[in-house]
Tab-separated table of C-alpha atoms in Angstrom:
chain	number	residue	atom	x	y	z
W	64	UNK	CA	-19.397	-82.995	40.980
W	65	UNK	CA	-17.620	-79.859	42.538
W	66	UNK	CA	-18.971	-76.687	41.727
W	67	UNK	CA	-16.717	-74.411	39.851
W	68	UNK	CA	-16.712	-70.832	39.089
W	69	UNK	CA	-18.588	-70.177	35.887
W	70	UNK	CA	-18.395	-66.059	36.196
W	71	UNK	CA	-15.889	-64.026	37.319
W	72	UNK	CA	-17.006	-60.209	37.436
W	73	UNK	CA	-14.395	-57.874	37.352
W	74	UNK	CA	-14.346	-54.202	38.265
W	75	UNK	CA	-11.903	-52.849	36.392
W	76	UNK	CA	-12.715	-49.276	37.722
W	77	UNK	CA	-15.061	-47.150	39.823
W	78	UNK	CA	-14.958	-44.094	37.342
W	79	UNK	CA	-18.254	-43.653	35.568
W	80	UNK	CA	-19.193	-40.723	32.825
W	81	UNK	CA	-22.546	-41.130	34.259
W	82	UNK	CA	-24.899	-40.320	36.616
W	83	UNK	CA	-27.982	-42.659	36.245
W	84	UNK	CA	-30.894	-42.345	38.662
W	85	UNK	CA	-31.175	-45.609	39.804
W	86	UNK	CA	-27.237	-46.750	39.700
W	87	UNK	CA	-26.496	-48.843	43.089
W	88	UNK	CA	-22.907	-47.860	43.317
W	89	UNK	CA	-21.960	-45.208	45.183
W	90	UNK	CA	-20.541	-41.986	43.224
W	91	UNK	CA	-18.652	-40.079	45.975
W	92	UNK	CA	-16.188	-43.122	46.237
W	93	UNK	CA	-12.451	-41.764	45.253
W	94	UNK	CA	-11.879	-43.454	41.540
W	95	UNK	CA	-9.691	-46.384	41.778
W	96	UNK	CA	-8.649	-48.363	38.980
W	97	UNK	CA	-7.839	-52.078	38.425
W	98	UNK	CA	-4.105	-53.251	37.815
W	99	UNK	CA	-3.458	-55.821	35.557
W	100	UNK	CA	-1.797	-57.651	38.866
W	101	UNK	CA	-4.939	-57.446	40.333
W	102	UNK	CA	-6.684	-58.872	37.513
W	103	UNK	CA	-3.843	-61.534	37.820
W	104	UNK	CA	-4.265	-62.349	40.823
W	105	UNK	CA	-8.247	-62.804	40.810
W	106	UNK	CA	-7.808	-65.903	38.423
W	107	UNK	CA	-4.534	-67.421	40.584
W	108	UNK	CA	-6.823	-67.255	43.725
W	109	UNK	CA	-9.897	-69.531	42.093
W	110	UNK	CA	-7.260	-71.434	40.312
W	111	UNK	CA	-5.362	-72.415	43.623
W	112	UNK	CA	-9.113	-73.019	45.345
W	113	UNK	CA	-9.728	-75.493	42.616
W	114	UNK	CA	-12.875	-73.254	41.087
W	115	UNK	CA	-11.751	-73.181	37.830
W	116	UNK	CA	-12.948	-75.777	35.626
W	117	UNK	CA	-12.703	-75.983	31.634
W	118	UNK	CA	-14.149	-72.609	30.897
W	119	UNK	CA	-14.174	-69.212	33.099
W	120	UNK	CA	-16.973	-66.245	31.739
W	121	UNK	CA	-15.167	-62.794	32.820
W	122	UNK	CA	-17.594	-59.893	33.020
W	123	UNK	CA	-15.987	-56.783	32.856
W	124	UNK	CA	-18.628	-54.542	34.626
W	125	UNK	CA	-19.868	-51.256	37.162
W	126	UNK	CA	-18.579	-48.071	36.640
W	127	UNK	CA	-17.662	-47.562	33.074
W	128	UNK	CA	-14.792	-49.571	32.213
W	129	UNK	CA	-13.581	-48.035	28.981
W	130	UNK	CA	-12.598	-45.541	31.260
W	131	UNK	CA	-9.318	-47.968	31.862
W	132	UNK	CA	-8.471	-48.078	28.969
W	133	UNK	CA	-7.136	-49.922	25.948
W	134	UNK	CA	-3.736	-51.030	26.938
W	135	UNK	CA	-5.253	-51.890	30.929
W	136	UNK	CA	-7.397	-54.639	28.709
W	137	UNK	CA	-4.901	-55.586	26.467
W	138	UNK	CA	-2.863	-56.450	29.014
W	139	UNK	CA	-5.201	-57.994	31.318
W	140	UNK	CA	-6.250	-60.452	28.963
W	141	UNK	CA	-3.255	-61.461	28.195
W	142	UNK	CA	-2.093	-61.999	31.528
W	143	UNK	CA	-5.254	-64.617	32.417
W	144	UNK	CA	-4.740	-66.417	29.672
W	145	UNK	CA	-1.112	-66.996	30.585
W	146	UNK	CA	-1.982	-67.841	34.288
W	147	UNK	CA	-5.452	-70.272	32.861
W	148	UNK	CA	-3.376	-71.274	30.119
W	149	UNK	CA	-5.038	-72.996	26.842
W	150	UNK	CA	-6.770	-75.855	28.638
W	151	UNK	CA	-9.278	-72.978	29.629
W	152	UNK	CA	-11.961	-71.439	27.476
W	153	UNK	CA	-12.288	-67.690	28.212
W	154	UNK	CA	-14.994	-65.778	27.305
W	155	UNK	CA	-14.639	-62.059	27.842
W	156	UNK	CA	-17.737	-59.683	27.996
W	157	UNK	CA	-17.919	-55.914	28.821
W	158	UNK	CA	-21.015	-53.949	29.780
W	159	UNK	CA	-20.824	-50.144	28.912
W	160	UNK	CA	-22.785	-47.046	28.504
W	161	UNK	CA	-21.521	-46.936	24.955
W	162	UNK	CA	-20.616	-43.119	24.782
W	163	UNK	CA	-16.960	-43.851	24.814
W	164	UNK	CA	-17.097	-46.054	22.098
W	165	UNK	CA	-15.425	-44.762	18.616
W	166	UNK	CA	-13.849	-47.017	15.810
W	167	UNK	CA	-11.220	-47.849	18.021
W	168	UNK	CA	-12.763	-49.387	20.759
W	169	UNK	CA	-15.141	-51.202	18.568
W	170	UNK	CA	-11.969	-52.420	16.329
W	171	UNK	CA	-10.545	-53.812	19.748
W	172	UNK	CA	-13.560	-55.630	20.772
W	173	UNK	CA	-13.888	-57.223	17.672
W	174	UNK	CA	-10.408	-58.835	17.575
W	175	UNK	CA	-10.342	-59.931	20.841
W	176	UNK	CA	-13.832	-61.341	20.669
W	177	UNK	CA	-15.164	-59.430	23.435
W	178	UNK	CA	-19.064	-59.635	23.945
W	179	UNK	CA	-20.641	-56.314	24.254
W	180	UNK	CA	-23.394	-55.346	26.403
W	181	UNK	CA	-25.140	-51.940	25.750
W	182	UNK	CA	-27.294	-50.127	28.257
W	183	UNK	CA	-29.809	-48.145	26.800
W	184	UNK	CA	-33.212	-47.318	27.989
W	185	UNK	CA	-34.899	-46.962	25.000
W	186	UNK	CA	-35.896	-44.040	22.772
W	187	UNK	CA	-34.465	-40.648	23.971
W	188	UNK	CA	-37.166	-39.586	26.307
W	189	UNK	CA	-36.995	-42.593	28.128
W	190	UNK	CA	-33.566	-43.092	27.939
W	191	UNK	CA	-31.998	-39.308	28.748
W	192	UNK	CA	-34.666	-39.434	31.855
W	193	UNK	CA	-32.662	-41.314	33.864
W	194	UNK	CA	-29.408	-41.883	32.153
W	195	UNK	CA	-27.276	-38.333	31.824
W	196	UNK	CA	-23.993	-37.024	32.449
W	197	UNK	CA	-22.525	-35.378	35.591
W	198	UNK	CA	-23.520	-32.195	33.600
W	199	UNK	CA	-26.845	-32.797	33.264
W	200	UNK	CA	-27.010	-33.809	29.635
W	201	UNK	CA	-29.008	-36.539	28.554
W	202	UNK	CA	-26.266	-39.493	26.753
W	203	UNK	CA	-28.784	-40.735	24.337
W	204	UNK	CA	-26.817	-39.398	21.291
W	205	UNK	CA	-23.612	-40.440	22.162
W	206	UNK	CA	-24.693	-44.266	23.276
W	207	UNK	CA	-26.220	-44.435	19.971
W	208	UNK	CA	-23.479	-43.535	18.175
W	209	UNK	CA	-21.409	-45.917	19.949
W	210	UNK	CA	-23.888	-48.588	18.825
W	211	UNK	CA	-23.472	-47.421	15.457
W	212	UNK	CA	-19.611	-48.168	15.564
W	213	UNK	CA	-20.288	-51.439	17.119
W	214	UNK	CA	-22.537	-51.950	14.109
W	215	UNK	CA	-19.618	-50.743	11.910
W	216	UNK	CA	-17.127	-53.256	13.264
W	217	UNK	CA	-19.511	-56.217	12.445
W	218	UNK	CA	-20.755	-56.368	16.396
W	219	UNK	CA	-24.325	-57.077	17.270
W	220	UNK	CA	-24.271	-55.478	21.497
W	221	UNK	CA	-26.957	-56.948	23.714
W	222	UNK	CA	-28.985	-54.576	25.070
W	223	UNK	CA	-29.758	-53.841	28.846
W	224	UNK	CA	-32.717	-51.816	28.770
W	225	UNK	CA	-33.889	-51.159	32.811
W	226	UNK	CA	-37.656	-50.339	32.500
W	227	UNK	CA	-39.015	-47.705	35.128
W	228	UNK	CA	-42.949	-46.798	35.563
W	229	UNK	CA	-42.016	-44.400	32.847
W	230	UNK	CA	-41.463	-46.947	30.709
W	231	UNK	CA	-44.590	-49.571	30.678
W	232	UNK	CA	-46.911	-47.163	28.548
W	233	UNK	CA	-44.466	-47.966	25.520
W	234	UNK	CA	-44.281	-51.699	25.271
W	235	UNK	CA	-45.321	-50.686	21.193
W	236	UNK	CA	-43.000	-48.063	20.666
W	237	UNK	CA	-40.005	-49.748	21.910
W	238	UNK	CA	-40.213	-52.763	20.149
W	239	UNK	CA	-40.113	-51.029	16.811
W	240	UNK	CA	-37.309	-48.659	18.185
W	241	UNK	CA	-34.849	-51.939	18.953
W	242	UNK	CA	-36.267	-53.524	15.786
W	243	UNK	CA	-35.457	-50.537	13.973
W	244	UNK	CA	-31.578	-49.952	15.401
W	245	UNK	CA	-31.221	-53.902	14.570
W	246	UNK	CA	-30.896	-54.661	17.826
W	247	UNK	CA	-32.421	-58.428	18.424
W	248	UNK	CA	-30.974	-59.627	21.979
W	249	UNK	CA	-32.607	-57.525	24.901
W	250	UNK	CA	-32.880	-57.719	28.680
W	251	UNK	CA	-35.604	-55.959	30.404
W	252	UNK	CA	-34.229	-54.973	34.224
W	253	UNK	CA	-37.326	-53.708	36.529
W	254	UNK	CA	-35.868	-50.429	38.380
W	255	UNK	CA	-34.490	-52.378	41.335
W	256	UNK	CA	-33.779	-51.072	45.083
W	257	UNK	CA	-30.436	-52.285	45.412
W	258	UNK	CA	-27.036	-51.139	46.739
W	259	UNK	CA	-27.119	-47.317	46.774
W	260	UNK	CA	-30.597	-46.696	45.126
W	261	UNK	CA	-33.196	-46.644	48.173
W	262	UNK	CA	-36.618	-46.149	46.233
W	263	UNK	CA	-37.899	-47.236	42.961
W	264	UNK	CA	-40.534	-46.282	40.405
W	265	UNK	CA	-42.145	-49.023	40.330
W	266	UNK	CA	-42.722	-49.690	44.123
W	267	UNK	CA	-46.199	-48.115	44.761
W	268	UNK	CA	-47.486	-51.100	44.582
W	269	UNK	CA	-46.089	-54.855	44.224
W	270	UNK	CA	-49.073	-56.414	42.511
W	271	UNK	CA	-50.068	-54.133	40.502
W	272	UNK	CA	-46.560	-53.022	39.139
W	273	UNK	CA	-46.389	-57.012	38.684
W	274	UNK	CA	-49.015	-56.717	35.983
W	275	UNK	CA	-47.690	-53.551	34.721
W	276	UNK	CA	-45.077	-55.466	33.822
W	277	UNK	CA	-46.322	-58.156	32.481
W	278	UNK	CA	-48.434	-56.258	30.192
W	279	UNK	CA	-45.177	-54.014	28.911
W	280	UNK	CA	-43.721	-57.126	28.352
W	281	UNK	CA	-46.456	-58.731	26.345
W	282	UNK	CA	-47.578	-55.656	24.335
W	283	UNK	CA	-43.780	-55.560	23.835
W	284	UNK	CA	-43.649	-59.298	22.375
W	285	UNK	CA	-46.498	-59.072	20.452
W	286	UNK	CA	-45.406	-56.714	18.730
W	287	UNK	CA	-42.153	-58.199	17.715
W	288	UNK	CA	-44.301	-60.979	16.905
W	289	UNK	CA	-46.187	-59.298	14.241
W	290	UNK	CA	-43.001	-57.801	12.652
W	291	UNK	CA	-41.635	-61.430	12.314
W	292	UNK	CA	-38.721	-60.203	14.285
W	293	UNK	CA	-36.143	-63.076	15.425
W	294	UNK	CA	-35.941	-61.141	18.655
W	295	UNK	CA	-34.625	-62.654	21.792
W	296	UNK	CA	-35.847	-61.580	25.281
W	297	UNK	CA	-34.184	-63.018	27.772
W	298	UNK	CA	-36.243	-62.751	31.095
W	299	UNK	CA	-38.937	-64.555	28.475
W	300	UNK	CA	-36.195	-67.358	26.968
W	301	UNK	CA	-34.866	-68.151	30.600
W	302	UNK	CA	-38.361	-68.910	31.615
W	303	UNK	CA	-39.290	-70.853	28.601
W	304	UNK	CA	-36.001	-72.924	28.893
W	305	UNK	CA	-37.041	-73.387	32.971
W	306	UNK	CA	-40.306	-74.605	31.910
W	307	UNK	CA	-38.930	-77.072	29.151
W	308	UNK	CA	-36.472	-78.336	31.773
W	309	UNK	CA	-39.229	-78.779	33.895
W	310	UNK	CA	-36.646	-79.245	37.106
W	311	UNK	CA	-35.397	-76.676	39.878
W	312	UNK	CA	-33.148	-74.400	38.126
W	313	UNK	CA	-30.252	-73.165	40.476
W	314	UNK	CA	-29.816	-69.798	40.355
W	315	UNK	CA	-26.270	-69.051	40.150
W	316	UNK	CA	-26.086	-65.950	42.126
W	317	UNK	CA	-27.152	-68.038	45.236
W	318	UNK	CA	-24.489	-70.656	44.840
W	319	UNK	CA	-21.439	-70.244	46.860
W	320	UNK	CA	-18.327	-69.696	44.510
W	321	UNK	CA	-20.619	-69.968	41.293
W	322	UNK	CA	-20.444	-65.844	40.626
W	323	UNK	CA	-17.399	-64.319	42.316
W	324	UNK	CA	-16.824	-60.365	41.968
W	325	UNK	CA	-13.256	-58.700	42.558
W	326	UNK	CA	-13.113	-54.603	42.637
W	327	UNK	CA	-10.640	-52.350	41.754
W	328	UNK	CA	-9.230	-52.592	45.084
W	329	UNK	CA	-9.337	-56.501	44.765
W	330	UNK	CA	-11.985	-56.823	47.497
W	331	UNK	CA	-13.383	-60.351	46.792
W	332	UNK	CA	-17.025	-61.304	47.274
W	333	UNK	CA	-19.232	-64.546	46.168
W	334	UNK	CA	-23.054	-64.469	45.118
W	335	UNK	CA	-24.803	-61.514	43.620
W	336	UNK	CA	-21.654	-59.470	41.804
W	337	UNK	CA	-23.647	-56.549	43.927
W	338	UNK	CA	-22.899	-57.441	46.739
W	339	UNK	CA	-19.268	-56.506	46.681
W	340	UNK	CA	-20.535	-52.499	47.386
W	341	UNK	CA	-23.313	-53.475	50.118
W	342	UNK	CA	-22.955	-54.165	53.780
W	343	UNK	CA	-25.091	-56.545	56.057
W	344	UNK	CA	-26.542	-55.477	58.912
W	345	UNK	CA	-24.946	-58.746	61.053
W	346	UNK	CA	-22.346	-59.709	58.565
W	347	UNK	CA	-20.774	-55.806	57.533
W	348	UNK	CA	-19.048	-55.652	54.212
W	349	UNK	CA	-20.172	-58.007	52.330
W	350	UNK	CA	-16.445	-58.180	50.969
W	351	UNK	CA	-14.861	-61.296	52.404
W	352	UNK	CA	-11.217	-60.658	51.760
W	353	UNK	CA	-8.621	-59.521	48.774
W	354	UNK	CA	-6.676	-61.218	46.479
W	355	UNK	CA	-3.754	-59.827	46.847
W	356	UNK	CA	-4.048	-60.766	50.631
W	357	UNK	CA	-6.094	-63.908	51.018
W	358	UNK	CA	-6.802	-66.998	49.692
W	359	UNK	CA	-10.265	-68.588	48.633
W	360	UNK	CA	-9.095	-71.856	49.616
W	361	UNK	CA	-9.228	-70.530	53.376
W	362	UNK	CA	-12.004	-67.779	52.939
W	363	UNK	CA	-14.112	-70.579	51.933
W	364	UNK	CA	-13.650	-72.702	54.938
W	365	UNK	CA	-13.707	-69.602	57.371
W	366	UNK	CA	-16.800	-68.743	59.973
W	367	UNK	CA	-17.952	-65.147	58.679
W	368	UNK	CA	-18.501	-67.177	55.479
W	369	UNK	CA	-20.388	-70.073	56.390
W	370	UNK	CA	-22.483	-68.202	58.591
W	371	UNK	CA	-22.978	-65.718	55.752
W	372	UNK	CA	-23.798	-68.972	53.377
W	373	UNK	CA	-25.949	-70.738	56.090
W	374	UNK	CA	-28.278	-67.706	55.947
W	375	UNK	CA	-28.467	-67.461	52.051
W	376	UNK	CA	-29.123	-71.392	52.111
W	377	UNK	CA	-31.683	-71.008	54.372
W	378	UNK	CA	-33.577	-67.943	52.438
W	379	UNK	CA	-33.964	-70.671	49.189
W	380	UNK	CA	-35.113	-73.290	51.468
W	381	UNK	CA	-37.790	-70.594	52.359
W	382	UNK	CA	-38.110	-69.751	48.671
W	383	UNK	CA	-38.644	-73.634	47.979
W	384	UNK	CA	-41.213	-74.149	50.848
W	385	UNK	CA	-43.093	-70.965	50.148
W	386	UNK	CA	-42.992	-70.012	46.393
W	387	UNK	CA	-45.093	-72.199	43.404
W	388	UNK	CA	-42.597	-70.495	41.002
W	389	UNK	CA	-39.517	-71.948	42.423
W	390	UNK	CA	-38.273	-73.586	39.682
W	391	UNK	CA	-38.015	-71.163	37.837
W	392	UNK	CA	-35.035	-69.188	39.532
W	393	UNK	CA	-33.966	-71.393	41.876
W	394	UNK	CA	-34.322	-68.648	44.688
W	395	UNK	CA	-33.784	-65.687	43.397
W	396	UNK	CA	-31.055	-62.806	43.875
W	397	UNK	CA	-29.540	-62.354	48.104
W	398	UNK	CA	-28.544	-58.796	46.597
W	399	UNK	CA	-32.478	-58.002	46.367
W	400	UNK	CA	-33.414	-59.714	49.414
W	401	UNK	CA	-31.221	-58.208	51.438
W	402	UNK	CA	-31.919	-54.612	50.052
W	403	UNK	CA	-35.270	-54.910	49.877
W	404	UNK	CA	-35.613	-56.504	53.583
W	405	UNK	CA	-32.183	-56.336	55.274
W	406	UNK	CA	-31.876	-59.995	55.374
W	407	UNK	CA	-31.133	-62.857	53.418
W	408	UNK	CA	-33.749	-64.963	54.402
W	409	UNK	CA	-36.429	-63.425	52.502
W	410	UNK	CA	-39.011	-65.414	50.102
W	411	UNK	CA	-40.546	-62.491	48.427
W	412	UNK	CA	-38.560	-59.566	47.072
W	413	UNK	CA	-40.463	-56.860	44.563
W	414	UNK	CA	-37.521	-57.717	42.364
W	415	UNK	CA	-39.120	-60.964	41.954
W	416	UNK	CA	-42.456	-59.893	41.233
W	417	UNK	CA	-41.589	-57.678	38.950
W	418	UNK	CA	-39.366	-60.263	37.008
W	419	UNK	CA	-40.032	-63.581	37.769
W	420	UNK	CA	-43.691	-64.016	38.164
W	421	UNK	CA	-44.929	-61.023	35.586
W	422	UNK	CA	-42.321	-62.966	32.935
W	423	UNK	CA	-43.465	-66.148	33.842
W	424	UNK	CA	-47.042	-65.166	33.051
W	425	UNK	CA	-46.410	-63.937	30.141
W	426	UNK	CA	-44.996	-67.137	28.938
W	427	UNK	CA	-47.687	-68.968	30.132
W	428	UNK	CA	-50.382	-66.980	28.388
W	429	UNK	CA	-48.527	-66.996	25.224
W	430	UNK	CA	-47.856	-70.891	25.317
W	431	UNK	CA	-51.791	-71.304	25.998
W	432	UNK	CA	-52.607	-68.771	23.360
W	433	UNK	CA	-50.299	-71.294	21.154
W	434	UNK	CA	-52.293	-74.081	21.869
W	435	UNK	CA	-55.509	-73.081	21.113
């Protein structure tokens, strides 16, 4: 069967409110924002390459993108629905720092069945540490109370919480904080060295972060356990479902086509969405043409991209020959490999240890603990 695009990530601009620590997007870039043409456009060229198939995901992610604005979205989503037309099942998600969000926004979201993402770090401590305005100010307050509206409107956000070494002490005292707010659908992102951000917290040293983690993570389950919480954590429930599959799970970011990210520009990329900002050191730009210029049909077919696609295929073969926890991501994300090692034919990324493999083990002990 073909492989068809399943997620199309759009940028609809580079403006953020923000100024996170570990953000992998550069901020000195001039602020461009999405048109609607462009947005357009982005489903056309997939369409014409035959990579739509009977339902398209659209992530509408990096930067901030309620900074486009209402009538940018109202209009974009009503001009890919015209170009997919009904035969296609679109499901629209956003991922924002919240702090824009008022009744509104939340009202808006809610009638066009938008699925929120939140990103919040925690408890204000952890969160304003590395999450705070150009000024300086910590945006705990404000991302709450955007939750809060969400809540208002009838919306349940997901939460993307990244965890730095500042975080692992609190496994506890998080999981009663999310509990608390209501929030039940969390993803734990390790600090990452990706894209911009050169260093991470959590870096000192691979192993032992890896256990680190794992313990946050378990001290963090159990204690949802005990509170009889119907919480969902999904580094945990992607590696029980890998398990129960008990098969090589393809990881979609390494497919060719699978994930496909357009910027505000329209500069097209394939594979990790983070890619579209990083360059190789063989390849360059890691951008492979734009929309309003090229056509996947050809870009797919072209040299730079088969050589760029050879060298991904060959980093999971390495992944397959080299890793015992293959199966359960399929060969993990090129983004990491090639910012943690400058190439894509890595086996071992930190990224991995710190998500993978301490998740995995978690599982593992709490599926033996079960048994016994």
């Amino acid at each position: 069967m073909k492989l068809k695009t399943a997620l199309l990530t759009l940028q609809p601009t580079t403006a953020c409110n923000l100024r996170c620590r570990y953000c992998y997007l550069p901020h000195d870039q001039p602020t461009t924002s999405m048109s609607v043409e462009t947005a357009g456009r982005a489903v056309d060229n997939l369409a014409d390459a035959g990579l739509i198939g009977s339902e398209l995901r659209v992530s509408w992610h990096m930067g901030e993108p309620l900074l486009a604005g209402r009538l940018f979205f109202e209009q974009a989503f009503s001009a890919i629905r015209r170009r997919l037309g009904p035969g296609v099942a679109i499901r629209h998600s956003i991922q924002t720092n919240a702090t824009l969000l008022d009744r509104d926004w939340a009202a808006f979201l809610r009638d066009h069945d938008v699925a929120v993402g939140v990103s919040l770090d925690g408890f204000a401590a952890l969160h304003d540490a590395n999450r705070r305005f150009a000024s300086g100010r910590g945006s705990f307050d404000r991302a709450l109370n955007g939750i809060a509206r969400l809540h208002d409107a009838g919306l349940v956000p997901a939460i993307l919480c990244v965890v730095t070494a500042g975080t692992l002490d609190y496994g506890k005292e998080l999981a009663d904080f999310f509990y608390d707010h209501g929030l039940r659908r969390l993803s734990f992102n390790p600090e990452e060295i990706e894209g911009e951000n050169r260093t991470t917290s959590l870096a000192t040293d691979a192993a032992g972060r890896a256990e680190d983690f794992a313990a946050f993570l378990q001290e963090f389950a159990q204690q949802t356990d005990s509170r009889g919480s119907d919480m969902v954590i999904r580094e945990l429930q992607e590696i029980e479902d890998a398990l129960d599959d008990e098969r090589p799970r393809a990881s979609g970011t390494c497919l060719p086509w699978h994930h496909v990210t357009v910027n505000a520009q329209g500069g097209l990329s394939t594979f990790s969405p983070e890619l579209n900002s990083m360059t190789h050191p063989v390849h360059g730009s890691l951008i492979l043409g734009n929309v309003h210029l090229d056509h996947v049909r050809d870009i797919r077919w072209n040299d730079r991209f088969l050589r760029i696609w050879q060298e991904i295929r060959q980093g999971i073969l390495n992944c397959r020959a080299l890793c015992k926890d293959f199966m359960l991501c399929g060969g993990g994300s090129p983004s990491n490999k090639l910012a943690e090692t400058g190439s894509f034919l890595a086996s071992k990324t930190l990224a991995c240890e710190l998500a993978t493999k301490a998740s995995a083990a978690v599982v593992r002990f709490r599926r033996s603990m079960k048994i016994k």
